[in-house]
CSV table of C-alpha atoms in Angstrom, one decimal:
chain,number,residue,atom,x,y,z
A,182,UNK,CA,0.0,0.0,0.0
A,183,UNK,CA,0.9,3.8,-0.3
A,184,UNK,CA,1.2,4.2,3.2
A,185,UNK,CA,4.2,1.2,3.8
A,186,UNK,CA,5.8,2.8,0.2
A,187,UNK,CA,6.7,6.1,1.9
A,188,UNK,CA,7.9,4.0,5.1
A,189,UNK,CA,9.9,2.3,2.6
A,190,UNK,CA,11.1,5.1,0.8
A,191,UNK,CA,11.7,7.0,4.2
A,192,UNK,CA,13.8,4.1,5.2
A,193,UNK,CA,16.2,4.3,2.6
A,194,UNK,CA,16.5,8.2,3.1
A,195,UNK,CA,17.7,8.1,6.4
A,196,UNK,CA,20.4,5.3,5.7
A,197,UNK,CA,21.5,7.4,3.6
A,198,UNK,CA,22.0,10.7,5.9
A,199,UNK,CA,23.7,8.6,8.3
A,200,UNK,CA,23.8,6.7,11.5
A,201,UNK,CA,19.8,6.1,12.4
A,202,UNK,CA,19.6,5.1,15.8
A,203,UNK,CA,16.4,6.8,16.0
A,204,UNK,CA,14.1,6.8,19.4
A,205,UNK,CA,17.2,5.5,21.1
A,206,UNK,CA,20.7,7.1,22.2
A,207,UNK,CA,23.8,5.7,23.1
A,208,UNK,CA,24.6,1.8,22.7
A,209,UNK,CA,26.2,-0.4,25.6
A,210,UNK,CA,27.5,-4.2,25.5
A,211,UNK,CA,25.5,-5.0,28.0
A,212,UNK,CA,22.2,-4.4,26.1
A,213,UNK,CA,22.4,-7.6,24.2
A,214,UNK,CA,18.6,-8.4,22.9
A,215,UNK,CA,16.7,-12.0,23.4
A,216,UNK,CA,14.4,-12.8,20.8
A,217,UNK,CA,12.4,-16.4,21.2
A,218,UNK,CA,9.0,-18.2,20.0
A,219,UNK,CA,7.8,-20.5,22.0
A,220,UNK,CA,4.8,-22.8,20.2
A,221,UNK,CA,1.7,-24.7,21.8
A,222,UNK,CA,-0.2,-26.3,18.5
A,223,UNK,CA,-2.3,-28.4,20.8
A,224,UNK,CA,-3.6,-24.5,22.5
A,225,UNK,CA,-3.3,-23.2,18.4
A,226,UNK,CA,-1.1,-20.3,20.3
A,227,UNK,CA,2.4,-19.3,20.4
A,228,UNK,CA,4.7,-16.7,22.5
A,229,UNK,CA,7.3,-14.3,21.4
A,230,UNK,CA,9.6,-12.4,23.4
A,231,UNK,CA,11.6,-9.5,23.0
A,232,UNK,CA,13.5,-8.7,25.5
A,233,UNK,CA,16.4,-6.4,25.4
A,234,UNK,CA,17.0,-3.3,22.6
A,235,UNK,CA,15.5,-3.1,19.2
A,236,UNK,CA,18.0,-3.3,16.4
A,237,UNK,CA,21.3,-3.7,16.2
A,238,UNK,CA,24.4,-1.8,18.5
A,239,UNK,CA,27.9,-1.7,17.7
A,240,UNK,CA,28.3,-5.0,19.0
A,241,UNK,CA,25.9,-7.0,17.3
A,242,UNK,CA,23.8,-7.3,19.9
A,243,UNK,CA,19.8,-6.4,19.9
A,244,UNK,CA,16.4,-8.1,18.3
A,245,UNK,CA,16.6,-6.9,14.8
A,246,UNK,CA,13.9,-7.2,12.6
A,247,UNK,CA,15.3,-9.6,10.0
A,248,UNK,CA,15.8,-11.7,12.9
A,249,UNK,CA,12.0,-11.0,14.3
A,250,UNK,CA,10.9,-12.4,10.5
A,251,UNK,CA,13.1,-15.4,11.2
A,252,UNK,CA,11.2,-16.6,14.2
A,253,UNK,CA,7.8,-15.7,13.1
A,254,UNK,CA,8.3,-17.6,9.8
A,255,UNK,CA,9.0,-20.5,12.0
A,256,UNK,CA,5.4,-20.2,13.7
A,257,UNK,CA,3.1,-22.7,11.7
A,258,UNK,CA,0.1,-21.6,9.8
A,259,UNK,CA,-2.2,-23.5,12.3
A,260,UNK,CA,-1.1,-20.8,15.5
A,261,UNK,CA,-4.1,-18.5,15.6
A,262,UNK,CA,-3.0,-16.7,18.4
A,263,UNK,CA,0.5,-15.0,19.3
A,264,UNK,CA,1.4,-13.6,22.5
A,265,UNK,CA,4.0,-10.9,22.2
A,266,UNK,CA,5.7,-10.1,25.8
A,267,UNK,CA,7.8,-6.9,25.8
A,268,UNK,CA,10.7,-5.5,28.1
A,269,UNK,CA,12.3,-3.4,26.3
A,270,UNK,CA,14.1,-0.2,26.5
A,271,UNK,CA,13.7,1.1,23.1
A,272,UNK,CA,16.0,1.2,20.1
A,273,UNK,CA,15.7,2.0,16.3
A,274,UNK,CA,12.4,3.0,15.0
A,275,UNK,CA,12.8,1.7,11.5
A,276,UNK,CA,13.6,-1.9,12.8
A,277,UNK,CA,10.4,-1.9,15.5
A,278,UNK,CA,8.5,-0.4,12.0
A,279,UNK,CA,9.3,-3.2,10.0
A,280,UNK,CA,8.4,-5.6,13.2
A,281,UNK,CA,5.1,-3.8,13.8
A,282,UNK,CA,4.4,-4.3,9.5
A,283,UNK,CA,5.3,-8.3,9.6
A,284,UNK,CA,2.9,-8.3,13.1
A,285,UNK,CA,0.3,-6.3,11.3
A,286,UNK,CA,0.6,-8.6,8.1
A,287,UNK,CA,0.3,-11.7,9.9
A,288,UNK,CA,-2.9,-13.9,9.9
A,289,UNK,CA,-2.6,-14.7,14.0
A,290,UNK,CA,-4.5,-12.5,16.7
A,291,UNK,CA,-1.4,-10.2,18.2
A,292,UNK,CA,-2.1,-9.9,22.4
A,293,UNK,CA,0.7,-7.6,23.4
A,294,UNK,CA,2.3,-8.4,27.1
A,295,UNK,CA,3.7,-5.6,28.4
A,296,UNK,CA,6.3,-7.2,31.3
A,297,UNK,CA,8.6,-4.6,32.3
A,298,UNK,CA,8.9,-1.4,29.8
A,299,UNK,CA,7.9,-0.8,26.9
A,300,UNK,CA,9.8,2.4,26.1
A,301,UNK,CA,10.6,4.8,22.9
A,302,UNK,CA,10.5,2.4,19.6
A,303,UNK,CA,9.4,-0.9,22.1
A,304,UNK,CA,6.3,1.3,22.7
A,305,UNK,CA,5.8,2.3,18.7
A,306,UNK,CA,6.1,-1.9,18.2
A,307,UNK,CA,3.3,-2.3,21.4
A,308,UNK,CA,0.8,-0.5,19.4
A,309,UNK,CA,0.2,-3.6,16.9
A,310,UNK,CA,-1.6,-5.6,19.1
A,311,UNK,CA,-5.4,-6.7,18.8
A,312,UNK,CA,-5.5,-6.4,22.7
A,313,UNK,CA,-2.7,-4.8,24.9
A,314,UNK,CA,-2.4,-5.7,28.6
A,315,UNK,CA,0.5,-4.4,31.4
A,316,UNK,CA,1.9,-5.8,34.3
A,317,UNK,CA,1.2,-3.4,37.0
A,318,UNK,CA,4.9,-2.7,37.7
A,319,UNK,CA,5.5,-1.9,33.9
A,320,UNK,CA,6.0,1.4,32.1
A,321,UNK,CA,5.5,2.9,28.6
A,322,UNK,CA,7.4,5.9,27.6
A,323,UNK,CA,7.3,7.7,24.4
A,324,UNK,CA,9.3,10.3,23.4
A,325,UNK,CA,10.4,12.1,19.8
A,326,UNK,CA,13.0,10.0,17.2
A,327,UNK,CA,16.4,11.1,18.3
A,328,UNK,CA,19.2,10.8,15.0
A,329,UNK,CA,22.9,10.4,15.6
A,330,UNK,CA,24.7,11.8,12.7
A,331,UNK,CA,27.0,13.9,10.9
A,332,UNK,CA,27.2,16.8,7.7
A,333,UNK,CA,26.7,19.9,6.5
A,334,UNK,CA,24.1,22.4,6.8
A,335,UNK,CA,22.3,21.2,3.9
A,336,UNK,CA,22.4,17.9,4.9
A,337,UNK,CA,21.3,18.5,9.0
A,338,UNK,CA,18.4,20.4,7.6
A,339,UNK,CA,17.3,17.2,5.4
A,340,UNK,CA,17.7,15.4,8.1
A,341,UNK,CA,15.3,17.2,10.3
A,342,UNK,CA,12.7,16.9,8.1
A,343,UNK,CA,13.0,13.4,7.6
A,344,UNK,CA,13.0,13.4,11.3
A,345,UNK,CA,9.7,15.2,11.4
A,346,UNK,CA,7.9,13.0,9.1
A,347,UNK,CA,8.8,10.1,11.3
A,348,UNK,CA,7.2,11.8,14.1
A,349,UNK,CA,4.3,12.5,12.4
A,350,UNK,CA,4.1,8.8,11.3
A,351,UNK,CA,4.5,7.5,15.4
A,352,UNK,CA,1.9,10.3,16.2
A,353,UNK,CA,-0.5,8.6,13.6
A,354,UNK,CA,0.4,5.6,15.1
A,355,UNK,CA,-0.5,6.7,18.8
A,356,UNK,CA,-3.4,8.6,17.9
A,357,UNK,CA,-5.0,5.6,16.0
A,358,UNK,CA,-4.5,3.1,18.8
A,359,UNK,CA,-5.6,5.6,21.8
A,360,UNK,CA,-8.2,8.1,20.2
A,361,UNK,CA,-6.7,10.8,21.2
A,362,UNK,CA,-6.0,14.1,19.5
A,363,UNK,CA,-2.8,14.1,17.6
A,364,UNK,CA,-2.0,17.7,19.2
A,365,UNK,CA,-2.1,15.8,22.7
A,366,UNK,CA,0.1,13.0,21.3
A,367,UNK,CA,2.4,15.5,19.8
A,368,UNK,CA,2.8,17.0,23.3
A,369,UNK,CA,3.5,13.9,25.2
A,370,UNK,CA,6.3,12.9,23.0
A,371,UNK,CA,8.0,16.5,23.3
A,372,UNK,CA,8.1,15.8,27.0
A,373,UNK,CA,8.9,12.3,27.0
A,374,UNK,CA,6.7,11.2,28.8
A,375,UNK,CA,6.3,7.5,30.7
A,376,UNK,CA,3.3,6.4,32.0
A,377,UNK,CA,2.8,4.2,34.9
A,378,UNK,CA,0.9,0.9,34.1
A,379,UNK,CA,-2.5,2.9,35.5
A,380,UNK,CA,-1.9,5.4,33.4
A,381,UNK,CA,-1.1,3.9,30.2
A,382,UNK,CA,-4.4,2.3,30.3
A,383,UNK,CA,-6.6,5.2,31.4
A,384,UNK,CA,-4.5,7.3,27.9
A,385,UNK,CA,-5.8,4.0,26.0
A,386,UNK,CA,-2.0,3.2,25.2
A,387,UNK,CA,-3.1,-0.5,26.9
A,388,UNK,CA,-6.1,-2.2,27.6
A,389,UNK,CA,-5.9,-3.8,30.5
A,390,UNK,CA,-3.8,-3.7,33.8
A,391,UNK,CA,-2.4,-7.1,35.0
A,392,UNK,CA,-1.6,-7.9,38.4
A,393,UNK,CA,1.8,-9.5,39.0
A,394,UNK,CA,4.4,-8.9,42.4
A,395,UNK,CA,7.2,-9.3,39.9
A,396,UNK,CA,9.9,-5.4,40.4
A,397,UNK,CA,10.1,-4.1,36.9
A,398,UNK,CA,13.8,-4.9,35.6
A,399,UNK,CA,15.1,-3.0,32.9
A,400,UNK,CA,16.2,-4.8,29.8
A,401,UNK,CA,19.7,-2.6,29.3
A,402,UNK,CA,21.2,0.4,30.5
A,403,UNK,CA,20.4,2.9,27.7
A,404,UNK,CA,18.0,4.5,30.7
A,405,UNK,CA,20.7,6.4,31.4
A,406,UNK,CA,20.4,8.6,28.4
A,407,UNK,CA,16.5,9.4,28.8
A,408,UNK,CA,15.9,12.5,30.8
A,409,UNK,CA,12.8,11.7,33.0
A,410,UNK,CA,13.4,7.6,33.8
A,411,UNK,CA,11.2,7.3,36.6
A,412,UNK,CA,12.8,6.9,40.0
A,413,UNK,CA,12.1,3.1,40.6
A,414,UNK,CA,13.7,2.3,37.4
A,415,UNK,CA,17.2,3.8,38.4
A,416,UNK,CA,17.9,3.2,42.0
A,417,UNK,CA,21.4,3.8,42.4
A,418,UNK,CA,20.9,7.3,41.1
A,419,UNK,CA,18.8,7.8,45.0
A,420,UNK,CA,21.9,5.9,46.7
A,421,UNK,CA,24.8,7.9,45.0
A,422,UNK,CA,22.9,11.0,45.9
A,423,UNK,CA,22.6,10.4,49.5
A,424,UNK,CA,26.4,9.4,49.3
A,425,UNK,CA,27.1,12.8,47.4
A,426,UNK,CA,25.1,14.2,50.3
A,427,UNK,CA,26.7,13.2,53.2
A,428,UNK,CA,30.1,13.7,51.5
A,429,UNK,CA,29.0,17.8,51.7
A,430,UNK,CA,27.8,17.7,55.3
C-alpha cells in the first residue's frame, strides 16, 4: 500500500544521511537483545519475546527485525494466536516499523504483554496488538526519534525533516490506537513522557492492567540517556545522591 511505500522510501533516506539510531541514544555491550517463539499447536497459540534493545548496536547485539521475521516464519500456519511479551528499553524506530508491518501482516490475533517497559520504539512496536495488557509494575514511555549523525548544513536540515515525518508517522500511530488528539500525542512525545501501568491504560495506550508482584527490571542500561526515567527504574541514582550528600555535610 501507499502508506508502507513512503515508510519504505523514508527508510532508505535516512540510511542514507547517516547513522539512524532513531528513538534511542547511546549503545552499551550489556544491552544484548533476546528474541524467542515458544509454540503450543495443541492451544493453536504461540509466545514471542523480545526482551532487550531493538535493532542492532555496535556490538551486534539487539532483536533486529530480520531476525524477528526469522522466528515468526517458524510459527506454523495452524497458531491463531501469538502472545508478544515486551521488556524493552527502546532502540531504532525503522527496525520496530518493520516488526510492527510483519505483526500487522500476519494472519494470528497479536495480544501484546507488556512485562517490564515498553519504552521509545518498544512502545511504537506495542501499538500492533489486537489487545494490549500491562503488568502493574511496567511502564510505557514515548518520546520524539532522536538521530545520531554527521554533515553539512544542507544535509542536517534534510535530516530534520526526515526526522519530522517520522514523528508524524508514530503520532499517527499513537493517535489511532488511543483516540486521542494528535496535538495531545504531539505534546506527550515532546516531553517524554512515561506512564505508569495505570496510566497507560486510562490514555488507551493498553487495555488492561495485569496484576503481577514481579519489580520491573530494565532490559539494558540505555535509561541512562533518557531525561525523566522514573525513580524506581534507576535506583542507584537515590543511593549515589545520599552518598554525594553526606560527602557535603
Amino acid at each position: 500500500c501507499a502508506h508502507q511505500s513512503s515508510w519504505k522510501g523514508l527508510l532508505t533516506v535516512m540510511r542514507k544521511l547517516g547513522n539512524v539510531t532513531a528513538l534511542r541514544r547511546g549503545k552499551s555491550p550489556k544491552s544484548s537483545g533476546t528474541l524467542t517463539a515458544k509454540v503450543d499447536k495443541a492451544t493453536g497459540t504461540a509466545e514471542l519475546f523480545v526482551y532487550g534493545q531493538i535493532g542492532e548496536d555496535w556490538f551486534g547485539d539487539g532483536v533486529t527485525a530480520q531476525s524477528f521475521q526469522q522466528e515468526l516464519r517458524s510459527i506454523p500456519r495452524s497458531i491463531k494466536s501469538i502472545d508478544l511479551r515486551i521488556n524493552s528499553d527502546g532502540g531504532v524506530v525503522t527496525e520496530a516499523r518493520a516488526m510492527y508491518a510483519l505483526l500487522l501482516d500476519h494472519h494470528a490475533k497479536i495480544h501484546v504483554h507488556i512485562d517490564g517497559i515498553a519504552a521509545s520504539a518498544a512502545s511504537f512496536l506495542a501499538m500492533v496488538g489486537d489487545t494490549i495488557s500491562i503488568n502493574e509494575g511496567a511502564f510505557i514511555m514515548i518520546h520524539n526519534a532522536r538521530v545520531n549523525t554527521r554533515g553539512t548544513s544542507a544535509e542536517l536540515r534534510k535530516i530534520a525533516d526526515t526526522m519530522d515525518i517520522v514523528n508524524d508517522a508514530m503520532i499517527d500511530t499513537y493517535a489511532a490506537r488511543t483516540n486521542a488528539e494528535r496535538s495531545e500525542i504531539k505534546s506527550m512525545m515532546d516531553a517524554e513522557t512515561w506512564m505508569s501501568a495505570a496510566d497507560a491504560v486510562e490514555l488507551g495506550f493498553a487495555d488492561e492492567l495485569t496484576a503481577h508482584k514481579s519489580k520491573v527490571v530494565a532490559s539494558s542500561s540505555i535509561l541512562s540517556s533518557y531525561e525523566r526515567v522514573p525513580s524506581v527504574l534507576r535506583p542507584g541514582r537515590q543511593r549515589a545522591a545520599e552518598i554525594l550528600k553526606g560527602l557535603k555535610t
